[in-house]
PDB file of C-alpha atoms in Angstrom:
ATOM      1  CA  UNK A  21     -36.948 193.618 199.056  1.00 31.00           C
ATOM      2  CA  UNK A  22     -35.785 191.790 202.195  1.00 36.00           C
ATOM      3  CA  UNK A  23     -32.265 190.381 202.297  1.00 41.00           C
ATOM      4  CA  UNK A  24     -30.933 188.460 205.265  1.00 53.00           C
ATOM      5  CA  UNK A  25     -27.198 188.518 205.954  1.00 63.00           C
ATOM      6  CA  UNK A  26     -25.043 187.176 208.747  1.00 76.00           C
ATOM      7  CA  UNK A  27     -22.717 189.717 210.331  1.00 80.00           C
ATOM      8  CA  UNK A  28     -19.512 189.161 212.297  1.00 81.00           C
ATOM      9  CA  UNK A  29     -20.016 190.639 215.758  1.00 76.00           C
ATOM     10  CA  UNK A  30     -16.307 191.448 216.055  1.00 76.00           C
ATOM     11  CA  UNK A  31     -15.820 193.567 212.927  1.00 77.00           C
ATOM     12  CA  UNK A  32     -19.354 193.816 211.417  1.00 77.00           C
ATOM     13  CA  UNK A  33     -18.296 192.167 208.139  1.00 80.00           C
ATOM     14  CA  UNK A  34     -21.279 190.873 206.185  1.00 81.00           C
ATOM     15  CA  UNK A  35     -21.092 187.213 205.175  1.00 81.00           C
ATOM     16  CA  UNK A  36     -23.473 185.355 202.869  1.00 82.00           C
ATOM     17  CA  UNK A  37     -23.823 182.222 205.015  1.00 81.00           C
ATOM     18  CA  UNK A  38     -23.198 180.806 208.477  1.00 81.00           C
ATOM     19  CA  UNK A  39     -20.317 178.726 207.166  1.00 83.00           C
ATOM     20  CA  UNK A  40     -18.844 181.815 205.522  1.00 84.00           C
ATOM     21  CA  UNK A  41     -19.080 183.627 208.853  1.00 81.00           C
ATOM     22  CA  UNK A  42     -17.378 180.753 210.680  1.00 84.00           C
ATOM     23  CA  UNK A  43     -14.617 180.669 208.050  1.00 86.00           C
ATOM     24  CA  UNK A  44     -14.168 184.455 208.346  1.00 84.00           C
ATOM     25  CA  UNK A  45     -13.907 184.272 212.146  1.00 83.00           C
ATOM     26  CA  UNK A  46     -11.446 181.380 211.991  1.00 85.00           C
ATOM     27  CA  UNK A  47      -9.177 183.249 209.582  1.00 85.00           C
ATOM     28  CA  UNK A  48      -9.493 186.874 210.689  1.00 82.00           C
ATOM     29  CA  UNK A  49     -10.167 186.610 214.418  1.00 78.00           C
ATOM     30  CA  UNK A  50      -8.157 183.569 215.485  1.00 74.00           C
ATOM     31  CA  UNK A  51      -6.286 185.657 218.077  1.00 69.00           C
ATOM     32  CA  UNK A  52      -9.532 186.571 219.869  1.00 60.00           C
ATOM     33  CA  UNK A  53     -10.694 183.004 220.485  1.00 49.00           C
ATOM     34  CA  UNK A  54      -9.797 180.629 223.283  1.00 44.00           C
ATOM     35  CA  UNK A  55      -8.690 177.490 221.423  1.00 38.00           C
ATOM     36  CA  UNK A  56     -11.885 177.300 219.393  1.00 41.00           C
ATOM     37  CA  UNK A  57     -14.276 177.424 222.356  1.00 39.00           C
ATOM     38  CA  UNK A  58     -15.553 180.814 221.350  1.00 36.00           C
ATOM     39  CA  UNK A  59     -16.308 179.497 217.850  1.00 36.00           C
ATOM     40  CA  UNK A  60     -18.546 176.750 219.210  1.00 35.00           C
ATOM     41  CA  UNK A  61     -20.403 179.192 221.429  1.00 34.00           C
ATOM     42  CA  UNK A  62     -20.594 181.855 218.740  1.00 35.00           C
ATOM     43  CA  UNK A  63     -24.063 183.068 218.007  1.00 36.00           C
ATOM     44  CA  UNK A  64     -24.818 184.170 214.494  1.00 34.00           C
ATOM     45  CA  UNK A  65     -26.353 187.591 214.527  1.00 36.00           C
ATOM     46  CA  UNK A  66     -28.763 188.327 211.742  1.00 35.00           C
ATOM     47  CA  UNK A  67     -29.805 191.750 210.655  1.00 39.00           C
ATOM     48  CA  UNK A  68     -32.603 192.500 208.237  1.00 36.00           C
ATOM     49  CA  UNK A  69     -31.673 194.810 205.430  1.00 35.00           C
ATOM     50  CA  UNK A  70     -34.418 196.624 203.601  1.00 37.00           C
ATOM     51  CA  UNK A  71     -33.786 198.106 200.225  1.00 35.00           C
ATOM     52  CA  UNK A  72     -35.057 201.658 199.866  1.00 40.00           C
ATOM     53  CA  UNK A  73     -34.232 203.062 196.430  1.00 40.00           C
ATOM     54  CA  UNK A  74     -31.020 201.064 196.280  1.00 40.00           C
ATOM     55  CA  UNK A  75     -29.820 202.026 199.760  1.00 43.00           C
ATOM     56  CA  UNK A  76     -29.471 199.556 202.586  1.00 45.00           C
ATOM     57  CA  UNK A  77     -30.042 200.569 206.211  1.00 47.00           C
ATOM     58  CA  UNK A  78     -29.596 198.543 209.363  1.00 62.00           C
ATOM     59  CA  UNK A  79     -31.580 199.642 212.400  1.00 70.00           C
ATOM     60  CA  UNK A  80     -29.955 199.580 215.797  1.00 76.00           C
ATOM     61  CA  UNK A  81     -31.894 197.040 217.828  1.00 81.00           C
ATOM     62  CA  UNK A  82     -31.908 196.736 221.589  1.00 79.00           C
ATOM     63  CA  UNK A  83     -29.944 193.472 221.492  1.00 83.00           C
ATOM     64  CA  UNK A  84     -27.131 195.065 219.464  1.00 81.00           C
ATOM     65  CA  UNK A  85     -27.189 198.125 221.727  1.00 80.00           C
ATOM     66  CA  UNK A  86     -26.990 195.887 224.802  1.00 82.00           C
ATOM     67  CA  UNK A  87     -23.971 194.089 223.324  1.00 84.00           C
ATOM     68  CA  UNK A  88     -22.217 197.401 222.650  1.00 83.00           C
ATOM     69  CA  UNK A  89     -22.798 198.519 226.245  1.00 82.00           C
ATOM     70  CA  UNK A  90     -21.701 195.113 227.571  1.00 84.00           C
ATOM     71  CA  UNK A  91     -18.460 195.221 225.562  1.00 85.00           C
ATOM     72  CA  UNK A  92     -17.761 198.738 226.843  1.00 82.00           C
ATOM     73  CA  UNK A  93     -18.384 197.544 230.402  1.00 83.00           C
ATOM     74  CA  UNK A  94     -15.928 194.675 229.946  1.00 85.00           C
ATOM     75  CA  UNK A  95     -13.258 197.012 228.574  1.00 85.00           C
ATOM     76  CA  UNK A  96     -13.643 199.364 231.543  1.00 82.00           C
ATOM     77  CA  UNK A  97     -13.656 196.535 234.084  1.00 84.00           C
ATOM     78  CA  UNK A  98     -10.612 194.839 232.525  1.00 86.00           C
ATOM     79  CA  UNK A  99      -8.664 198.090 232.238  1.00 81.00           C
ATOM     80  CA  UNK A 100      -6.744 198.577 235.476  1.00 82.00           C
ATOM     81  CA  UNK A 101      -6.248 202.329 234.979  1.00 84.00           C
ATOM     82  CA  UNK A 102      -9.663 203.034 236.498  1.00 82.00           C
ATOM     83  CA  UNK A 103     -10.090 202.966 240.292  1.00 85.00           C
ATOM     84  CA  UNK A 104     -11.513 199.736 241.723  1.00 86.00           C
ATOM     85  CA  UNK A 105     -14.666 201.495 242.999  1.00 85.00           C
ATOM     86  CA  UNK A 106     -15.537 202.705 239.506  1.00 81.00           C
ATOM     87  CA  UNK A 107     -14.782 199.315 237.924  1.00 83.00           C
ATOM     88  CA  UNK A 108     -17.008 197.588 240.504  1.00 84.00           C
ATOM     89  CA  UNK A 109     -19.850 200.060 239.936  1.00 82.00           C
ATOM     90  CA  UNK A 110     -19.665 199.707 236.147  1.00 81.00           C
ATOM     91  CA  UNK A 111     -19.491 195.913 236.418  1.00 82.00           C
ATOM     92  CA  UNK A 112     -22.695 195.819 238.485  1.00 81.00           C
ATOM     93  CA  UNK A 113     -24.616 198.114 236.099  1.00 78.00           C
ATOM     94  CA  UNK A 114     -27.675 196.359 234.595  1.00 76.00           C
ATOM     95  CA  UNK A 115     -30.304 199.071 234.101  1.00 73.00           C
ATOM     96  CA  UNK A 116     -30.734 199.137 230.315  1.00 78.00           C
ATOM     97  CA  UNK A 117     -34.333 199.504 229.144  1.00 76.00           C
ATOM     98  CA  UNK A 118     -35.465 198.767 225.603  1.00 74.00           C
ATOM     99  CA  UNK A 119     -38.522 201.011 225.760  1.00 72.00           C
ATOM    100  CA  UNK A 120     -36.881 204.042 227.334  1.00 78.00           C
ATOM    101  CA  UNK A 121     -36.775 207.476 225.749  1.00 81.00           C
ATOM    102  CA  UNK A 122     -32.997 207.391 226.073  1.00 80.00           C
ATOM    103  CA  UNK A 123     -32.714 204.259 223.909  1.00 81.00           C
ATOM    104  CA  UNK A 124     -35.062 205.784 221.327  1.00 84.00           C
ATOM    105  CA  UNK A 125     -32.802 208.853 221.251  1.00 85.00           C
ATOM    106  CA  UNK A 126     -29.774 206.657 220.530  1.00 83.00           C
ATOM    107  CA  UNK A 127     -31.760 204.831 217.820  1.00 85.00           C
ATOM    108  CA  UNK A 128     -32.682 208.166 216.270  1.00 86.00           C
ATOM    109  CA  UNK A 129     -29.041 209.271 216.206  1.00 84.00           C
ATOM    110  CA  UNK A 130     -28.072 205.960 214.600  1.00 84.00           C
ATOM    111  CA  UNK A 131     -30.764 206.296 211.912  1.00 84.00           C
ATOM    112  CA  UNK A 132     -29.550 209.808 211.083  1.00 83.00           C
ATOM    113  CA  UNK A 133     -25.983 208.507 210.774  1.00 81.00           C
ATOM    114  CA  UNK A 134     -27.038 205.684 208.447  1.00 80.00           C
ATOM    115  CA  UNK A 135     -29.098 208.079 206.340  1.00 81.00           C
ATOM    116  CA  UNK A 136     -26.551 210.893 205.997  1.00 81.00           C
ATOM    117  CA  UNK A 137     -23.278 209.012 206.461  1.00 80.00           C
ATOM    118  CA  UNK A 138     -21.813 212.090 208.170  1.00 79.00           C
ATOM    119  CA  UNK A 139     -19.815 210.549 211.026  1.00 80.00           C
ATOM    120  CA  UNK A 140     -18.460 213.879 212.275  1.00 83.00           C
ATOM    121  CA  UNK A 141     -21.984 215.182 212.787  1.00 83.00           C
ATOM    122  CA  UNK A 142     -23.009 211.887 214.405  1.00 81.00           C
ATOM    123  CA  UNK A 143     -20.179 212.046 216.947  1.00 80.00           C
ATOM    124  CA  UNK A 144     -20.909 215.705 217.708  1.00 84.00           C
ATOM    125  CA  UNK A 145     -24.594 214.914 218.319  1.00 84.00           C
ATOM    126  CA  UNK A 146     -23.754 211.749 220.261  1.00 82.00           C
ATOM    127  CA  UNK A 147     -21.376 213.485 222.641  1.00 79.00           C
ATOM    128  CA  UNK A 148     -23.602 216.535 223.126  1.00 83.00           C
ATOM    129  CA  UNK A 149     -26.746 214.527 223.836  1.00 80.00           C
ATOM    130  CA  UNK A 150     -25.626 211.142 225.211  1.00 78.00           C
ATOM    131  CA  UNK A 151     -22.218 211.552 226.825  1.00 75.00           C
ATOM    132  CA  UNK A 152     -22.960 214.882 228.500  1.00 76.00           C
ATOM    133  CA  UNK A 153     -26.192 213.410 229.906  1.00 76.00           C
ATOM    134  CA  UNK A 154     -24.755 209.976 230.694  1.00 76.00           C
ATOM    135  CA  UNK A 155     -26.233 209.860 234.213  1.00 76.00           C
ATOM    136  CA  UNK A 156     -29.704 210.167 232.656  1.00 77.00           C
ATOM    137  CA  UNK A 157     -29.000 207.540 229.969  1.00 72.00           C
ATOM    138  CA  UNK A 158     -27.361 205.034 232.289  1.00 76.00           C
ATOM    139  CA  UNK A 159     -29.528 205.225 235.384  1.00 75.00           C
ATOM    140  CA  UNK A 160     -27.929 203.753 238.468  1.00 75.00           C
ATOM    141  CA  UNK A 161     -24.394 204.943 237.777  1.00 75.00           C
ATOM    142  CA  UNK A 162     -23.023 207.849 239.765  1.00 73.00           C
ATOM    143  CA  UNK A 163     -21.391 210.903 238.260  1.00 62.00           C
ATOM    144  CA  UNK A 164     -17.974 209.613 239.398  1.00 59.00           C
ATOM    145  CA  UNK A 165     -18.161 206.886 236.737  1.00 58.00           C
ATOM    146  CA  UNK A 166     -18.229 209.453 233.976  1.00 55.00           C
TER     147      UNK A 166
END
């Protein structure tokens, strides 16, 4: 069974329709928009849910992964507690690859999280495999950025 839902990119709330998503964003995220401009430019992100014995799983796609990395970059660049050199290096980072072994490893971790629901184990695996090897996963950044 294939169900198609629209998901708020800010809080990942599932909405039944585009208009429901717009209404949700207007009510819940009005402080994050710039006088409605963000609402007009808002893209509706659709995820395919597949039912497998009553359970729903959402796969981590490269586009969603890229958005997560981009949001993290923006937070680092906007946060003035980091030295300017590091903020500049992070801002110029663009080396994400959708077919890399590193991305497949992150996808695998995400699938295990969705299957088991054990967030503590997910974070332990994530930090031991991704964060500790960040230079390998984010090629082009120096060790000083981590």
